[in-house]
């Protein structure tokens, strides 16, 4: 963005220089014209002087024609620059629109965050209540004895081995799918 502004500023400076040069040239031409008129008035109207004046006017016409040609070329260049800048502007605007579409909706995210925070607070309160009930020794329902027998050390080892095998199989299947 700064680079474009810098280019525009440099382009404006260059155009201002061209305008100043053209104005200086116009002042010079105006002075030459006034000198020629003064000379014509001082010496009188002679046939030779008229020929010289005609030549001077032809030179001016040629200069003006050249200035017109150069101005037309400059205008074409400026029109091309404007066209390119308009295309770039449209492309940048298109990219901005695409990026805006990709950005998630802030209101929905904030709403989801608030709901999650409320749910977290509720869950924490419930957890705190359950912890208090569990820690209270007067609460007879806090402990529940399970019926049945404890497994032997061998059967525990077998169960743990089976769990490990099952876990490894699941991990391998997961990584194969992804």
mmCIF file of C-alpha atoms in Angstrom:
data_model
loop_
_atom_site.group_PDB
_atom_site.id
_atom_site.type_symbol
_atom_site.label_atom_id
_atom_site.label_comp_id
_atom_site.label_asym_id
_atom_site.label_seq_id
_atom_site.Cartn_x
_atom_site.Cartn_y
_atom_site.Cartn_z
ATOM 1 C CA UNK A 1 0.000 0.000 0.000
ATOM 2 C CA UNK A 2 2.842 2.384 0.906
ATOM 3 C CA UNK A 3 4.658 1.400 -2.247
ATOM 4 C CA UNK A 4 1.657 2.385 -4.354
ATOM 5 C CA UNK A 5 1.359 5.697 -2.520
ATOM 6 C CA UNK A 6 5.062 6.300 -3.063
ATOM 7 C CA UNK A 7 4.730 5.512 -6.788
ATOM 8 C CA UNK A 8 1.738 7.837 -7.028
ATOM 9 C CA UNK A 9 3.611 10.591 -5.222
ATOM 10 C CA UNK A 10 6.624 10.170 -7.502
ATOM 11 C CA UNK A 11 4.347 10.160 -10.557
ATOM 12 C CA UNK A 12 2.685 13.395 -9.341
ATOM 13 C CA UNK A 13 6.111 14.986 -8.763
ATOM 14 C CA UNK A 14 7.198 13.982 -12.281
ATOM 15 C CA UNK A 15 4.017 15.406 -13.779
ATOM 16 C CA UNK A 16 4.477 18.628 -11.798
ATOM 17 C CA UNK A 17 7.991 18.914 -13.221
ATOM 18 C CA UNK A 18 6.650 18.439 -16.751
ATOM 19 C CA UNK A 19 3.998 21.099 -16.115
ATOM 20 C CA UNK A 20 6.602 23.504 -14.707
ATOM 21 C CA UNK A 21 8.878 22.910 -17.682
ATOM 22 C CA UNK A 22 5.981 23.491 -20.067
ATOM 23 C CA UNK A 23 5.075 26.707 -18.233
ATOM 24 C CA UNK A 24 8.693 27.877 -18.401
ATOM 25 C CA UNK A 25 8.736 27.075 -22.104
ATOM 26 C CA UNK A 26 5.488 28.991 -22.549
ATOM 27 C CA UNK A 27 6.965 32.000 -20.727
ATOM 28 C CA UNK A 28 10.033 31.836 -22.957
ATOM 29 C CA UNK A 29 7.859 31.573 -26.059
ATOM 30 C CA UNK A 30 5.721 34.465 -24.868
ATOM 31 C CA UNK A 31 8.831 36.597 -24.364
ATOM 32 C CA UNK A 32 10.112 35.674 -27.821
ATOM 33 C CA UNK A 33 6.761 36.555 -29.311
ATOM 34 C CA UNK A 34 6.688 39.938 -27.551
ATOM 35 C CA UNK A 35 10.246 40.657 -28.727
ATOM 36 C CA UNK A 36 9.274 39.844 -32.317
ATOM 37 C CA UNK A 37 6.219 42.122 -32.101
ATOM 38 C CA UNK A 38 8.308 44.926 -30.615
ATOM 39 C CA UNK A 39 10.934 44.518 -33.339
ATOM 40 C CA UNK A 40 8.222 44.557 -36.015
ATOM 41 C CA UNK A 41 6.720 47.743 -34.561
ATOM 42 C CA UNK A 42 10.167 49.395 -34.249
ATOM 43 C CA UNK A 43 11.459 48.718 -37.772
ATOM 44 C CA UNK A 44 8.189 48.877 -39.601
ATOM 45 C CA UNK A 45 6.533 46.468 -41.869
ATOM 46 C CA UNK A 46 8.885 45.220 -44.553
ATOM 47 C CA UNK A 47 8.544 42.269 -46.824
ATOM 48 C CA UNK A 48 11.675 40.554 -45.513
ATOM 49 C CA UNK A 49 10.619 40.985 -41.925
ATOM 50 C CA UNK A 50 7.217 39.518 -42.734
ATOM 51 C CA UNK A 51 8.948 36.451 -44.147
ATOM 52 C CA UNK A 52 10.984 36.150 -40.957
ATOM 53 C CA UNK A 53 7.870 36.489 -38.837
ATOM 54 C CA UNK A 54 6.170 33.811 -40.880
ATOM 55 C CA UNK A 55 9.167 31.573 -40.235
ATOM 56 C CA UNK A 56 8.975 32.327 -36.518
ATOM 57 C CA UNK A 57 5.292 31.458 -36.503
ATOM 58 C CA UNK A 58 6.002 28.225 -38.365
ATOM 59 C CA UNK A 59 8.570 27.336 -35.735
ATOM 60 C CA UNK A 60 6.051 28.005 -33.012
ATOM 61 C CA UNK A 61 3.480 25.924 -34.782
ATOM 62 C CA UNK A 62 6.013 23.103 -35.069
ATOM 63 C CA UNK A 63 6.863 23.449 -31.394
ATOM 64 C CA UNK A 64 3.175 23.429 -30.501
ATOM 65 C CA UNK A 65 2.604 20.451 -32.779
ATOM 66 C CA UNK A 66 5.482 18.665 -31.089
ATOM 67 C CA UNK A 67 4.080 19.606 -27.687
ATOM 68 C CA UNK A 68 0.672 18.341 -28.787
ATOM 69 C CA UNK A 69 2.182 15.050 -29.976
ATOM 70 C CA UNK A 70 4.142 14.661 -26.754
ATOM 71 C CA UNK A 71 1.036 15.583 -24.766
ATOM 72 C CA UNK A 72 -0.986 12.982 -26.662
ATOM 73 C CA UNK A 73 1.663 10.342 -25.939
ATOM 74 C CA UNK A 74 1.698 11.362 -22.279
ATOM 75 C CA UNK A 75 -2.091 11.214 -22.176
ATOM 76 C CA UNK A 76 -2.024 7.704 -23.664
ATOM 77 C CA UNK A 77 0.569 6.658 -21.091
ATOM 78 C CA UNK A 78 -1.499 8.129 -18.300
ATOM 79 C CA UNK A 79 -4.649 6.440 -19.612
ATOM 80 C CA UNK A 80 -2.771 3.127 -19.677
ATOM 81 C CA UNK A 81 -1.482 3.728 -16.140
ATOM 82 C CA UNK A 82 -5.000 4.537 -14.973
ATOM 83 C CA UNK A 83 -6.326 1.390 -16.605
ATOM 84 C CA UNK A 84 -3.634 -0.744 -14.963
ATOM 85 C CA UNK A 85 -4.270 0.881 -11.583
ATOM 86 C CA UNK A 86 -8.007 0.306 -11.929
ATOM 87 C CA UNK A 87 -7.362 -3.359 -12.711
ATOM 88 C CA UNK A 88 -5.069 -3.638 -9.711
ATOM 89 C CA UNK A 89 -7.663 -1.902 -7.550
ATOM 90 C CA UNK A 90 -10.354 -4.332 -8.682
ATOM 91 C CA UNK A 91 -8.053 -7.302 -8.018
ATOM 92 C CA UNK A 92 -7.189 -6.020 -4.549
ATOM 93 C CA UNK A 93 -10.887 -5.427 -3.805
ATOM 94 C CA UNK A 94 -11.661 -8.958 -4.996
ATOM 95 C CA UNK A 95 -8.973 -10.369 -2.727
ATOM 96 C CA UNK A 96 -10.300 -8.317 0.195
ATOM 97 C CA UNK A 97 -13.806 -9.656 -0.435
ATOM 98 C CA UNK A 98 -12.484 -13.236 -0.578
ATOM 99 C CA UNK A 99 -10.574 -12.765 2.658
ATOM 100 C CA UNK A 100 -13.623 -11.270 4.354
ATOM 101 C CA UNK A 101 -15.621 -14.336 3.347
ATOM 102 C CA UNK A 102 -12.933 -16.589 4.825
ATOM 103 C CA UNK A 103 -12.868 -14.787 8.175
ATOM 104 C CA UNK A 104 -15.211 -16.493 10.615
ATOM 105 C CA UNK A 105 -18.233 -14.638 11.864
ATOM 106 C CA UNK A 106 -17.152 -12.832 15.025
ATOM 107 C CA UNK A 107 -20.644 -12.703 16.536
ATOM 108 C CA UNK A 108 -21.099 -16.486 16.237
ATOM 109 C CA UNK A 109 -17.675 -17.134 17.732
ATOM 110 C CA UNK A 110 -18.343 -14.744 20.627
ATOM 111 C CA UNK A 111 -21.737 -16.361 21.221
ATOM 112 C CA UNK A 112 -20.128 -19.815 21.209
ATOM 113 C CA UNK A 113 -17.449 -18.579 23.611
ATOM 114 C CA UNK A 114 -20.022 -17.175 26.023
ATOM 115 C CA UNK A 115 -22.008 -20.428 25.889
ATOM 116 C CA UNK A 116 -18.839 -22.454 26.491
ATOM 117 C CA UNK A 117 -17.870 -20.236 29.428
ATOM 118 C CA UNK A 118 -21.341 -20.628 30.961
ATOM 119 C CA UNK A 119 -21.183 -24.389 30.464
ATOM 120 C CA UNK A 120 -17.694 -24.486 32.017
ATOM 121 C CA UNK A 121 -18.830 -22.485 35.043
ATOM 122 C CA UNK A 122 -21.865 -24.747 35.502
ATOM 123 C CA UNK A 123 -19.726 -27.874 35.207
ATOM 124 C CA UNK A 124 -17.182 -26.501 37.683
ATOM 125 C CA UNK A 125 -19.953 -25.747 40.190
ATOM 126 C CA UNK A 126 -21.344 -29.245 39.758
ATOM 127 C CA UNK A 127 -17.844 -30.730 40.182
ATOM 128 C CA UNK A 128 -17.313 -28.657 43.335
ATOM 129 C CA UNK A 129 -20.631 -29.920 44.773
ATOM 130 C CA UNK A 130 -19.699 -33.531 43.970
ATOM 131 C CA UNK A 131 -16.273 -33.091 45.582
ATOM 132 C CA UNK A 132 -17.862 -31.691 48.733
ATOM 133 C CA UNK A 133 -20.289 -34.615 48.907
ATOM 134 C CA UNK A 134 -17.456 -37.087 48.447
ATOM 135 C CA UNK A 135 -15.259 -35.455 51.088
ATOM 136 C CA UNK A 136 -17.996 -35.240 53.730
ATOM 137 C CA UNK A 137 -17.561 -38.180 56.132
ATOM 138 C CA UNK A 138 -21.192 -37.985 57.313
ATOM 139 C CA UNK A 139 -22.402 -38.914 53.835
ATOM 140 C CA UNK A 140 -22.992 -42.669 53.957
ATOM 141 C CA UNK A 141 -23.787 -42.903 50.240
ATOM 142 C CA UNK A 142 -20.327 -41.700 49.206
ATOM 143 C CA UNK A 143 -18.859 -45.184 49.168
ATOM 144 C CA UNK A 144 -20.321 -48.135 47.333
ATOM 145 C CA UNK A 145 -18.787 -51.521 47.817
ATOM 146 C CA UNK A 146 -18.569 -53.616 44.718
ATOM 147 C CA UNK A 147 -19.509 -57.246 44.787
ATOM 148 C CA UNK A 148 -17.319 -59.909 43.356
ATOM 149 C CA UNK A 149 -13.723 -60.983 43.653
ATOM 150 C CA UNK A 150 -10.481 -59.218 42.848
ATOM 151 C CA UNK A 151 -8.556 -60.594 39.912
ATOM 152 C CA UNK A 152 -5.329 -62.419 40.428
ATOM 153 C CA UNK A 153 -2.032 -60.861 39.397
ATOM 154 C CA UNK A 154 -1.792 -63.149 36.373
ATOM 155 C CA UNK A 155 -5.248 -62.253 35.098
ATOM 156 C CA UNK A 156 -4.462 -58.517 35.585
ATOM 157 C CA UNK A 157 -1.318 -58.885 33.534
ATOM 158 C CA UNK A 158 -3.234 -60.705 30.808
ATOM 159 C CA UNK A 159 -5.887 -57.973 30.781
ATOM 160 C CA UNK A 160 -3.262 -55.205 30.602
ATOM 161 C CA UNK A 161 -1.477 -57.022 27.746
ATOM 162 C CA UNK A 162 -4.761 -57.291 25.833
ATOM 163 C CA UNK A 163 -5.447 -53.578 26.363
ATOM 164 C CA UNK A 164 -1.987 -52.657 25.086
ATOM 165 C CA UNK A 165 -2.399 -54.830 21.979
ATOM 166 C CA UNK A 166 -5.839 -53.339 21.348
ATOM 167 C CA UNK A 167 -4.463 -49.795 21.820
ATOM 168 C CA UNK A 168 -1.556 -50.417 19.428
ATOM 169 C CA UNK A 169 -3.923 -51.866 16.815
ATOM 170 C CA UNK A 170 -6.213 -48.825 17.090
ATOM 171 C CA UNK A 171 -3.275 -46.410 16.801
ATOM 172 C CA UNK A 172 -1.948 -48.174 13.702
ATOM 173 C CA UNK A 173 -5.395 -48.165 12.086
ATOM 174 C CA UNK A 174 -5.793 -44.482 12.894
ATOM 175 C CA UNK A 175 -2.428 -43.538 11.354
ATOM 176 C CA UNK A 176 -3.098 -45.666 8.276
ATOM 177 C CA UNK A 177 -6.380 -43.804 7.680
ATOM 178 C CA UNK A 178 -4.837 -40.384 8.121
#
